[in-house]
Coordinates of C-alpha atoms in Angstrom, one line a residue:
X1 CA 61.4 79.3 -110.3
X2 CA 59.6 82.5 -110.4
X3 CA 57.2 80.8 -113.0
X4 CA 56.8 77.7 -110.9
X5 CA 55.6 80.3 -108.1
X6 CA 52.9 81.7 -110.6
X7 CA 51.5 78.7 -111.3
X8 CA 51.2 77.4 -107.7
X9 CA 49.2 81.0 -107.2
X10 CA 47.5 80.5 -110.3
X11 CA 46.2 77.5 -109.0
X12 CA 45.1 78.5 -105.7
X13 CA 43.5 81.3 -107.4
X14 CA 41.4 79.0 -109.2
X15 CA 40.1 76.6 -106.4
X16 CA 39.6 79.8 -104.4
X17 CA 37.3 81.1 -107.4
X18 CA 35.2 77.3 -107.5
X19 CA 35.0 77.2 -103.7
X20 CA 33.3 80.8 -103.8
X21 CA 31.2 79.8 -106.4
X22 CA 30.2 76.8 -104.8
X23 CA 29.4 78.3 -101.6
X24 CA 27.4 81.0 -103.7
X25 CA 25.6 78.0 -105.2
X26 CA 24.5 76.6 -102.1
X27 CA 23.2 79.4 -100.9
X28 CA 21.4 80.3 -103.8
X29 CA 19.8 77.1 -103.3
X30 CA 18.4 77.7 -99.8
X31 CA 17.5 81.0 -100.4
X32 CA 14.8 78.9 -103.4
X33 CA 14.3 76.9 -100.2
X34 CA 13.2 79.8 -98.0
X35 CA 11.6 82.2 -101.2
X36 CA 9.4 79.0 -101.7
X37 CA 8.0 77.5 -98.3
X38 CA 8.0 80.4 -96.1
X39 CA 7.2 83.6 -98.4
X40 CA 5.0 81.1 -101.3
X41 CA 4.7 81.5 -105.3
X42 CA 2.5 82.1 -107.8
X43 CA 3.9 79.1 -109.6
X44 CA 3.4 75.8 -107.6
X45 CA 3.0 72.2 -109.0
X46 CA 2.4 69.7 -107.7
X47 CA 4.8 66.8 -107.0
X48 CA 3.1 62.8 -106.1
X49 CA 5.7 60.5 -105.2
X50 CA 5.2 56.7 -105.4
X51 CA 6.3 54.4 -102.2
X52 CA 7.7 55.2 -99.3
X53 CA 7.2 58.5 -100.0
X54 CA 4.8 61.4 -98.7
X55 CA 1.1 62.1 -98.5
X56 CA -0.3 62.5 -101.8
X57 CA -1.3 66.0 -99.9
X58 CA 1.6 67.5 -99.6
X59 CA 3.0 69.8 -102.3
X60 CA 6.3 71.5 -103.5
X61 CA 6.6 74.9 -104.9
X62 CA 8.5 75.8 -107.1
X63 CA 10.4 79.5 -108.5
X64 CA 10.5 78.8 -112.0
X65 CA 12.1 76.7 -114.7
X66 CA 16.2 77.2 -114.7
X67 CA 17.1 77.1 -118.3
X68 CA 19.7 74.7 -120.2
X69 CA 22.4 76.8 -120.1
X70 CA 22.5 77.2 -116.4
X71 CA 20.7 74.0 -114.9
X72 CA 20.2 73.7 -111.3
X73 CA 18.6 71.0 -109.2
X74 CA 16.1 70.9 -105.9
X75 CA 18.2 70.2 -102.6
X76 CA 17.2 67.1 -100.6
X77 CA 14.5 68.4 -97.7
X78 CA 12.7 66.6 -95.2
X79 CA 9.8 67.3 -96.9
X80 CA 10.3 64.8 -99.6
X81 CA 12.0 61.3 -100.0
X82 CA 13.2 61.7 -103.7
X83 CA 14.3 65.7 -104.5
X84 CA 12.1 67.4 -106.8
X85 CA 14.2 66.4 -110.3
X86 CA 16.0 69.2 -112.7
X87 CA 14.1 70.0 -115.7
X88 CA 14.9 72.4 -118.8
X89 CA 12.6 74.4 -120.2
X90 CA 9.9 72.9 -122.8
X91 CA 11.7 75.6 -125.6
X92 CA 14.9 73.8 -125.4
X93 CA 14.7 72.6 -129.0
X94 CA 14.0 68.7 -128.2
X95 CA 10.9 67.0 -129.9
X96 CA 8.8 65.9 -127.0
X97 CA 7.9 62.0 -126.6
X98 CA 4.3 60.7 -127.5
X99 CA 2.3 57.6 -126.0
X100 CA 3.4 55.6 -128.7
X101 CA 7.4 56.4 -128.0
X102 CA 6.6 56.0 -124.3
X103 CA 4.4 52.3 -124.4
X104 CA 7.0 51.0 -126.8
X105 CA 9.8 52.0 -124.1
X106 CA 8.2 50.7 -121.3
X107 CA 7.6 47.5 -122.9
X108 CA 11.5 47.4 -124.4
X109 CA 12.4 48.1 -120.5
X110 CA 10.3 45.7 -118.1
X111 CA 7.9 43.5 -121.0
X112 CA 4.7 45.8 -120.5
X113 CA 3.7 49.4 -120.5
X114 CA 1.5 49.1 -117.2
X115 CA 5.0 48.5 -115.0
X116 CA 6.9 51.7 -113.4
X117 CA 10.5 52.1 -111.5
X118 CA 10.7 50.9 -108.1
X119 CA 12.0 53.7 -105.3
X120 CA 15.3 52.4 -105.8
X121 CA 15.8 53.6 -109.3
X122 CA 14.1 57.0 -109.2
X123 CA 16.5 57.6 -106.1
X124 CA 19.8 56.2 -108.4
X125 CA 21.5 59.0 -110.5
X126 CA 25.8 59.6 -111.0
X127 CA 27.5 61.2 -108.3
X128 CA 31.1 60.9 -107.7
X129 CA 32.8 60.6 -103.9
X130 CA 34.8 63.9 -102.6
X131 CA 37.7 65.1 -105.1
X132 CA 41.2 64.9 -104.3
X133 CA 40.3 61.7 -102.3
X134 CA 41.1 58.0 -102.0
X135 CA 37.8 57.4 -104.4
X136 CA 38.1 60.4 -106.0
X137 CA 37.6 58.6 -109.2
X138 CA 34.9 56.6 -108.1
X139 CA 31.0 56.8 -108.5
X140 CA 28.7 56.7 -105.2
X141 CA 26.4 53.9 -105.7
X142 CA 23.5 52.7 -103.7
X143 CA 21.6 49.7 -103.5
X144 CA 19.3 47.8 -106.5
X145 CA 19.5 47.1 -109.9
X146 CA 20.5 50.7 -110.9
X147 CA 23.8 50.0 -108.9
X148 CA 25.2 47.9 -112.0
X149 CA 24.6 50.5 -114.8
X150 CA 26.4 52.8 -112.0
X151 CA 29.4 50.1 -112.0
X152 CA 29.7 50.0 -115.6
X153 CA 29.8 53.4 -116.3
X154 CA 32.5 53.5 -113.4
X155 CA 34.5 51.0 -115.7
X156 CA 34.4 53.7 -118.6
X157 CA 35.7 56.7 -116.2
X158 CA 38.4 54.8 -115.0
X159 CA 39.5 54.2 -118.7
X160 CA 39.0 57.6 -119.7
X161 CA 40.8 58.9 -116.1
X162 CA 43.9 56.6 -116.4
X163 CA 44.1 55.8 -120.5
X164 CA 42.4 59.2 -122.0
X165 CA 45.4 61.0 -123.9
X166 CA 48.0 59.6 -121.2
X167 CA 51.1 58.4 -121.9
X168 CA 52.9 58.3 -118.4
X169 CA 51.4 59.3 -115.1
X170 CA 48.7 56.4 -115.4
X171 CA 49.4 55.4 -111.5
X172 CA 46.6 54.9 -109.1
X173 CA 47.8 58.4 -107.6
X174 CA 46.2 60.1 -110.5
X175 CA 42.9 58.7 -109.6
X176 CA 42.8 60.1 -106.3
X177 CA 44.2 63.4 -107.2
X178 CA 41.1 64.4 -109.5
X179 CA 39.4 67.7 -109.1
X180 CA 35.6 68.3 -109.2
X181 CA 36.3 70.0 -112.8
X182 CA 37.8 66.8 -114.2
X183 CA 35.0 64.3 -112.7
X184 CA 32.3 66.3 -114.3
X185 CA 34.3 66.5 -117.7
X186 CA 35.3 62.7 -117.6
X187 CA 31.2 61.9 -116.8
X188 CA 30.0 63.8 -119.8
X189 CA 32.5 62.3 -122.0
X190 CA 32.2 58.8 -120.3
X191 CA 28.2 58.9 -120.6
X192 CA 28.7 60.7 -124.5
X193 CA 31.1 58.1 -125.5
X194 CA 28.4 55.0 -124.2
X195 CA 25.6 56.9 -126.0
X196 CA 28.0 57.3 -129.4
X197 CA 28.9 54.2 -129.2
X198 CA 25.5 52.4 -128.7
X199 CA 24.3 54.9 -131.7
X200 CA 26.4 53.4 -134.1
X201 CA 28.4 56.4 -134.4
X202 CA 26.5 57.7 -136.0
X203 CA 24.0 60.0 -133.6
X204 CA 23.8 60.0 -130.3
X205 CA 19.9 60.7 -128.8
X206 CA 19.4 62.1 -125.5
X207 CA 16.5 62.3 -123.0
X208 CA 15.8 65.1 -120.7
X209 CA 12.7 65.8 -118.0
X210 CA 11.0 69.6 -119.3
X211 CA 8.6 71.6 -117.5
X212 CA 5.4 70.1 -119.8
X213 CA 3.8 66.7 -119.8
X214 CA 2.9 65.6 -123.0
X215 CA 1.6 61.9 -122.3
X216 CA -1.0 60.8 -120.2
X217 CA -2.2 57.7 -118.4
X218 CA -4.5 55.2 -120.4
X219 CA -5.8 52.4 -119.5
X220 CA -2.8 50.7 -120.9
X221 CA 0.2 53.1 -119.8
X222 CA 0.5 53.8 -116.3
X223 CA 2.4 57.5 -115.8
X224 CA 4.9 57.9 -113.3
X225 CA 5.7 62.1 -113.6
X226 CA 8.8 62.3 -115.4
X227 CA 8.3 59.7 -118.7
X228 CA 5.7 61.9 -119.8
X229 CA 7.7 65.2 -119.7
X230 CA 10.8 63.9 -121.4
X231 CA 12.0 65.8 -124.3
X232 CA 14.5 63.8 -126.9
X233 CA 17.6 65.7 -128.2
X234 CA 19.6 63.8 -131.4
X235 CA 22.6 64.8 -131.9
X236 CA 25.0 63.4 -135.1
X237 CA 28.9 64.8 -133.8
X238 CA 30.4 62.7 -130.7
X239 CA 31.9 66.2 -129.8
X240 CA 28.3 67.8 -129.9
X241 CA 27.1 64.8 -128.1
X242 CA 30.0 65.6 -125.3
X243 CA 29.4 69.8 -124.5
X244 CA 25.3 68.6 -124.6
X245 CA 25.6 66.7 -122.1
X246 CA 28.1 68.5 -119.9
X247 CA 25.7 71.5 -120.0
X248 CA 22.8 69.4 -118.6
X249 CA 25.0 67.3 -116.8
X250 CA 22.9 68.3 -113.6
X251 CA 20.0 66.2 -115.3
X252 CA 22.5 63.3 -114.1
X253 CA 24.4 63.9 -111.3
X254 CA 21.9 66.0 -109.3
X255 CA 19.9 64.2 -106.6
X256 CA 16.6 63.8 -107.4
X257 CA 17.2 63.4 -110.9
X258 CA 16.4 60.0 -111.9
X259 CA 20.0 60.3 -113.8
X260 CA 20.4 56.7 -113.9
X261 CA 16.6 56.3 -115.4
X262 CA 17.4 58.9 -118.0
X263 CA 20.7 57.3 -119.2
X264 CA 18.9 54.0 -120.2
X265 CA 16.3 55.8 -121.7
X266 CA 19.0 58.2 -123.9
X267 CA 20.8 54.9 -124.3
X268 CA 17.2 53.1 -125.8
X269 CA 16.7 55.4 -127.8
X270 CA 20.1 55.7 -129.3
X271 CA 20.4 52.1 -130.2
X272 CA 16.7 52.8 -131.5
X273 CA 14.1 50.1 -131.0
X274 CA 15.0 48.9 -134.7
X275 CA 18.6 48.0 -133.4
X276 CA 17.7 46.3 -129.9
X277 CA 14.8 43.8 -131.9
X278 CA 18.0 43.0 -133.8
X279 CA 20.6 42.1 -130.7
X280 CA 18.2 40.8 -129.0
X281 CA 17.1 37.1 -129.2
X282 CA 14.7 34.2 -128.0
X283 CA 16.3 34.2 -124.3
X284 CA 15.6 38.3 -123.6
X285 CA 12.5 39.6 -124.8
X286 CA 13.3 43.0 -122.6
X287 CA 15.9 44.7 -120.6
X288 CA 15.4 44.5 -116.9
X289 CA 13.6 41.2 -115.1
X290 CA 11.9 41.7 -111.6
X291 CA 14.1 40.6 -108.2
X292 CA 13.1 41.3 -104.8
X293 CA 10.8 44.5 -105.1
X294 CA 13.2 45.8 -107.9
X295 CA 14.9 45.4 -110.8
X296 CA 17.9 44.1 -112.2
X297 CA 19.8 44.3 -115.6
X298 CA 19.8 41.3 -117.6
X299 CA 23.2 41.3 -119.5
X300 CA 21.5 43.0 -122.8
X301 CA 21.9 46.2 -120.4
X302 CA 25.5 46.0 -119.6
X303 CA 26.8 44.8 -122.8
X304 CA 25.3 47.4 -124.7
X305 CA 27.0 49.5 -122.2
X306 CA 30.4 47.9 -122.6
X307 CA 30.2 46.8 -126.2
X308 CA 27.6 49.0 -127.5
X309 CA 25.3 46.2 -129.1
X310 CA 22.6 44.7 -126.6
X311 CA 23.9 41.0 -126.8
X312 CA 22.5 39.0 -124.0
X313 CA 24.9 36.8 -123.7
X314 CA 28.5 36.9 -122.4
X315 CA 30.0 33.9 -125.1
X316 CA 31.5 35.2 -128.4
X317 CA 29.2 34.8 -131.2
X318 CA 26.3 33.2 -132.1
X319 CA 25.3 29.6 -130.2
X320 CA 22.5 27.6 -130.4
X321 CA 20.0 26.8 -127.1
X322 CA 18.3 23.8 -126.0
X323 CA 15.8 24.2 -128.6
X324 CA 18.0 24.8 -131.1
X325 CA 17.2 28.4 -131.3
X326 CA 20.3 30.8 -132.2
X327 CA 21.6 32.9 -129.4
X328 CA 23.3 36.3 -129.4
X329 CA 26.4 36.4 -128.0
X330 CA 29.5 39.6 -128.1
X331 CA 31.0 40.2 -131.4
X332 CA 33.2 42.6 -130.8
X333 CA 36.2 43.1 -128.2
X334 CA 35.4 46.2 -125.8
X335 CA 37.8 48.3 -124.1
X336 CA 36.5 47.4 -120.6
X337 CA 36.0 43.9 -120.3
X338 CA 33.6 41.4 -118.1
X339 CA 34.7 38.5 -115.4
X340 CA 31.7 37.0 -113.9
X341 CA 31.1 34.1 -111.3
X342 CA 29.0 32.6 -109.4
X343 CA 28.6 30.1 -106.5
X344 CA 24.9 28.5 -107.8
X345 CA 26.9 28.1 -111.7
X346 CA 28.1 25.4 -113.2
X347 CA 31.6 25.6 -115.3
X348 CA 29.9 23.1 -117.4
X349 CA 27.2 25.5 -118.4
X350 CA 29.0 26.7 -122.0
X351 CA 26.3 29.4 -122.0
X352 CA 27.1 31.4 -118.8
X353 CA 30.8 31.5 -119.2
X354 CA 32.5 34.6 -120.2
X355 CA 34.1 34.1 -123.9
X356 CA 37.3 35.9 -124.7
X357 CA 36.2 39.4 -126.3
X358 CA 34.6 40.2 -122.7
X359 CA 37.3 38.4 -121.0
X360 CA 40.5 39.7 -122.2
X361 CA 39.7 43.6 -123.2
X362 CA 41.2 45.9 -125.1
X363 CA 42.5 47.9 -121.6
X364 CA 42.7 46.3 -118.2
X365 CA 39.2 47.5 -116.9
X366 CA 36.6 44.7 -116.0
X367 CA 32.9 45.1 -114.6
X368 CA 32.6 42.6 -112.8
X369 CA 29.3 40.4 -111.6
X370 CA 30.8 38.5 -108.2
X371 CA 27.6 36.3 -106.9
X372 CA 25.4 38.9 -108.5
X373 CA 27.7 41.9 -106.7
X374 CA 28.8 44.4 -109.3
X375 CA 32.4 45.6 -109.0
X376 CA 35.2 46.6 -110.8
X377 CA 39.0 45.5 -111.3
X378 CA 41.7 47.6 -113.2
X379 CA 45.2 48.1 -113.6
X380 CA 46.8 50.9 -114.3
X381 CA 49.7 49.2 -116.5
X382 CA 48.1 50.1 -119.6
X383 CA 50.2 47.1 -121.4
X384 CA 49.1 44.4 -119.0
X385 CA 47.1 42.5 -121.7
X386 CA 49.7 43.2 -124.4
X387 CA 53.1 41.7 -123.1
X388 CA 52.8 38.1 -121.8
X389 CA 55.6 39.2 -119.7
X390 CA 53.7 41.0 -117.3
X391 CA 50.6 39.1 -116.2
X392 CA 53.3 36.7 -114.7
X393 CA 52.9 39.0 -111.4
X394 CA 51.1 42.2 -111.1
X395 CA 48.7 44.4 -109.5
X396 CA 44.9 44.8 -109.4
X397 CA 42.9 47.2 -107.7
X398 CA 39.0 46.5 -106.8
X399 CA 35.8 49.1 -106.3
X400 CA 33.2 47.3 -105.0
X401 CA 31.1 50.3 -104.6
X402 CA 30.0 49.5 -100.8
X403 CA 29.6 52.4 -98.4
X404 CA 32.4 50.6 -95.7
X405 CA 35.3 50.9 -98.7
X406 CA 37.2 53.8 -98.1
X407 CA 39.8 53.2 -100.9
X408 CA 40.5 50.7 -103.3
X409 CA 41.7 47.5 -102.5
X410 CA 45.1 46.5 -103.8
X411 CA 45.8 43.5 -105.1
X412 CA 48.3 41.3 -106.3
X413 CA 48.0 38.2 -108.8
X414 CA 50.4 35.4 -109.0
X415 CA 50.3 33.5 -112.3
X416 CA 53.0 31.4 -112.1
X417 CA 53.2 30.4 -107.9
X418 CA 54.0 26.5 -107.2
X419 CA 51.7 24.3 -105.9
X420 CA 53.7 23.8 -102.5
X421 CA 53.4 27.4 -102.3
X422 CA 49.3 27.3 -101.0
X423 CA 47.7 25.5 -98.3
X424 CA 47.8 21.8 -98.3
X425 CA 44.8 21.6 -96.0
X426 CA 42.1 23.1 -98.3
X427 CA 39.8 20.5 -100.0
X428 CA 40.6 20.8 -103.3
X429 CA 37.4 19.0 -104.6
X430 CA 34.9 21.9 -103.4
X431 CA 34.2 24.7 -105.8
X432 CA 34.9 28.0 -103.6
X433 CA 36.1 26.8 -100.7
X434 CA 39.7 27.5 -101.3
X435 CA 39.5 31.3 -102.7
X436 CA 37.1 34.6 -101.7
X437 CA 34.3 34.8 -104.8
X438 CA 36.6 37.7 -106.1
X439 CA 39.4 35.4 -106.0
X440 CA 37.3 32.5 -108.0
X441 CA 36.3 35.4 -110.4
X442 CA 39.9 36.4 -111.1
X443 CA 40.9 33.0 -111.6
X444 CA 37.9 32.8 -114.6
X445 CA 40.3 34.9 -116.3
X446 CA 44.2 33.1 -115.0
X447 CA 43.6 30.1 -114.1
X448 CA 45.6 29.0 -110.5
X449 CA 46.3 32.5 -109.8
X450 CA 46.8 33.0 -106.2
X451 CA 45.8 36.6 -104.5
X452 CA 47.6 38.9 -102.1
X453 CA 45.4 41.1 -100.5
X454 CA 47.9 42.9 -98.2
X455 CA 45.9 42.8 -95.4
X456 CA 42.7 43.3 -96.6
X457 CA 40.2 41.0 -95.6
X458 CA 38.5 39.0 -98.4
X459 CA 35.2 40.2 -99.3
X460 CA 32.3 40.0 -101.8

């Protein structure tokens, strides 16, 4: 008893000690705030920001360069749509990028070197919801092309929260009860991991924004104020790969960061150019394709997120298109799998459907792509996909990632219900009419499932 006592006071003692420091921390950061606008500094740059932002005119100071080993970031202001972005010092022991690494990158990303990120993705970087909360496990995600990157990574943290060196304990409860500490330990490892794993395991390179620029605009690369200051860091130990990036994890998670930006780049440039020319086939020529004032992934993106290999396709191995021409399918089961539908496809189309390597994962985990919506479904019976037994009936949770979901949705899938048992006034003849779109995409994967949503209304 009198140790249980100890611990309970050891415990308070310690969120005590990170509430301090956090309040110390935020007022460190105003106190920047307040040194820079009101009393000025030597050291000012100048910061342009592209769309809906501010008058090329008006300028942020700045205090000085925080250094890798303590990284801060610059607090959202009215001043300024985007926050200025954290950056390392130019000594930190990277190699810096040159015009060729940067026009070869640009042209791997969007099919030219003249094209920049919309708004959308400089604003997107990984920041979790409130700890010791409903989505405590969960990833705040806005809106764009960024969001699925954000929802595939999601899929890896809930693998690493629930399945990570667990053997009991893997209940949704667990989820919600994580502290700060343990979401930025299971992001660095999460984003290591992806990195690792796109790098052949084999090194792991990572891109960071430094104080310098060492590119400028030609007539044939267009800058944009961060490409041209990143510094590369290779790294050839996972575990190296996992304290690098937990020490700079601020160059992720902090607003202003372009955290998402910087994760495809590290990702890029750990499957090396070499690689991707090699996944990649006839049907994807590069890795995002314009929609709407944006971007969006093409599935080279998230594949070589779930599966580390850049496959555009979703079928399992090679095919051959219209023409003939061999396509690129997965090779290789992942851990966190892929369910996809969509109103406007075809179940005819052999192409678009989802073979079985995405489609029945090594873990219960699936990103899903819901009428271009990116969610993701998990169960936290570890065993689900193992025992035939249990996917007679069991349970499902969904993230959708929109700002009204409050917690995740529970759900529970019926593999073996009777025909009598649903509703004999539905017209059986049109495609969606019947289920909800996440319905029709769980039923990609069990056919004639039937969904209990426990008083949730359907969405997506």
């Amino acid at each position: 008893r009198t140790m249980q006592v100890s611990d309970q006071e050891q415990c308070s003692w310690e969120l005590d000690l990170e509430e301090i420091t956090g309040k110390i921390s935020f007022l460190d950061k105003w106190r920047q705030i307040f040194s820079c606008h009101r009393l000025g500094t030597n050291n000012t740059t100048l910061q342009n920001h592209e769309g809906n932002h501010p008058p090329a005119d008006e300028t942020e100071a700045e205090t000085g360069i925080p250094q890798p080993e303590r990284q801060g970031y610059w607090p959202s202001s009215s001043l300024c749509s985007i926050p200025k972005p954290p950056i390392i010092s130019s000594k930190s022991g990277g190699f810096p990028i040159s015009l060729a690494m940067a026009t070869k990158l640009r042209q791997t990303i969007f099919g030219n070197a003249m094209q920049v990120f919309s708004y959308d993705w400089k604003k997107a970087h990984f920041h979790f919801h409130d700890p010791f909360s409903d989505l405590a496990f969960a990833l705040e995600v806005g809106k764009g092309g960024a969001r699925s990157i954000q929802m595939a990574v999601q899929g890896s943290i809930i693998k690493h929260l629930l399945f990570t060196g667990k053997e009991k304990d893997c209940n949704l409860h667990s989820l919600c009860a994580v502290s700060k500490r343990e979401q930025d330990q299971g992001l660095a490892t999460v984003l290591a991991g992806i990195l690792w794993m796109a790098g052949a395991a084999e090194k792991a390179t990572i891109c960071l924004v430094t104080e310098d620029t060492y590119v400028l605009s030609t007539p044939d690369y267009s800058g944009d104020d961060f490409t041209e200051r990143l510094q590369l860091f290779e790294l050839t130990e996972k575990e190296a790969t996992e304290r690098f990036i937990y020490d700079h994890l601020q160059c992720f998670k902090g607003e202003g960061s372009h955290g998402v930006i910087l994760f495809l780049y590290s990702l890029i440039f750990s499957r090396t150019f070499e690689r991707l020319q090699m996944d990649l086939d006839a049907s994807t020529t590069h890795l995002l394709q314009p929609s709407a004032g944006s971007f969006l992934c093409r599935q080279a993106v998230l594949n070589m997120i779930l599966t580390g290999r850049a496959s555009p396709n979703v079928f399992n191995g090679y095919q051959k298109g219209e023409s003939q021409e061999i396509l690129h399918g997965v090779l290789t089961r992942s851990e966190v799998g892929y369910l996809r539908w969509c109103k406007h496809v075809s179940e005819d189309d052999r192409l678009s459907q989802v073979g079985s390597m995405l489609k029945t994962p090594k873990l219960p985990i699936w990103l899903c792509n819901i009428n271009g919506n990116p969610s993701v479904l998990f169960s936290t019976n570890k065993q689900l996909l193992s025992d035939w037994r249990a996917e007679r009936r069991f349970d499902l949770y969904l993230y959708s990632g929109r700002p009204s979901q409050k917690k995740p949705v529970h759900l529970t899938v019926d593999t073996h219900s009777h025909h009598w048992e649903r509703n004999q006034h539905e017209d059986e003849h049109v495609p969606g009419r019947r289920f909800s779109p996440v319905e029709m995409a769980i039923r990609t994967k069990w056919r004639e499932a039937t969904i209990n949503w426990h008083g949730t209304v359907p969405f997506l």
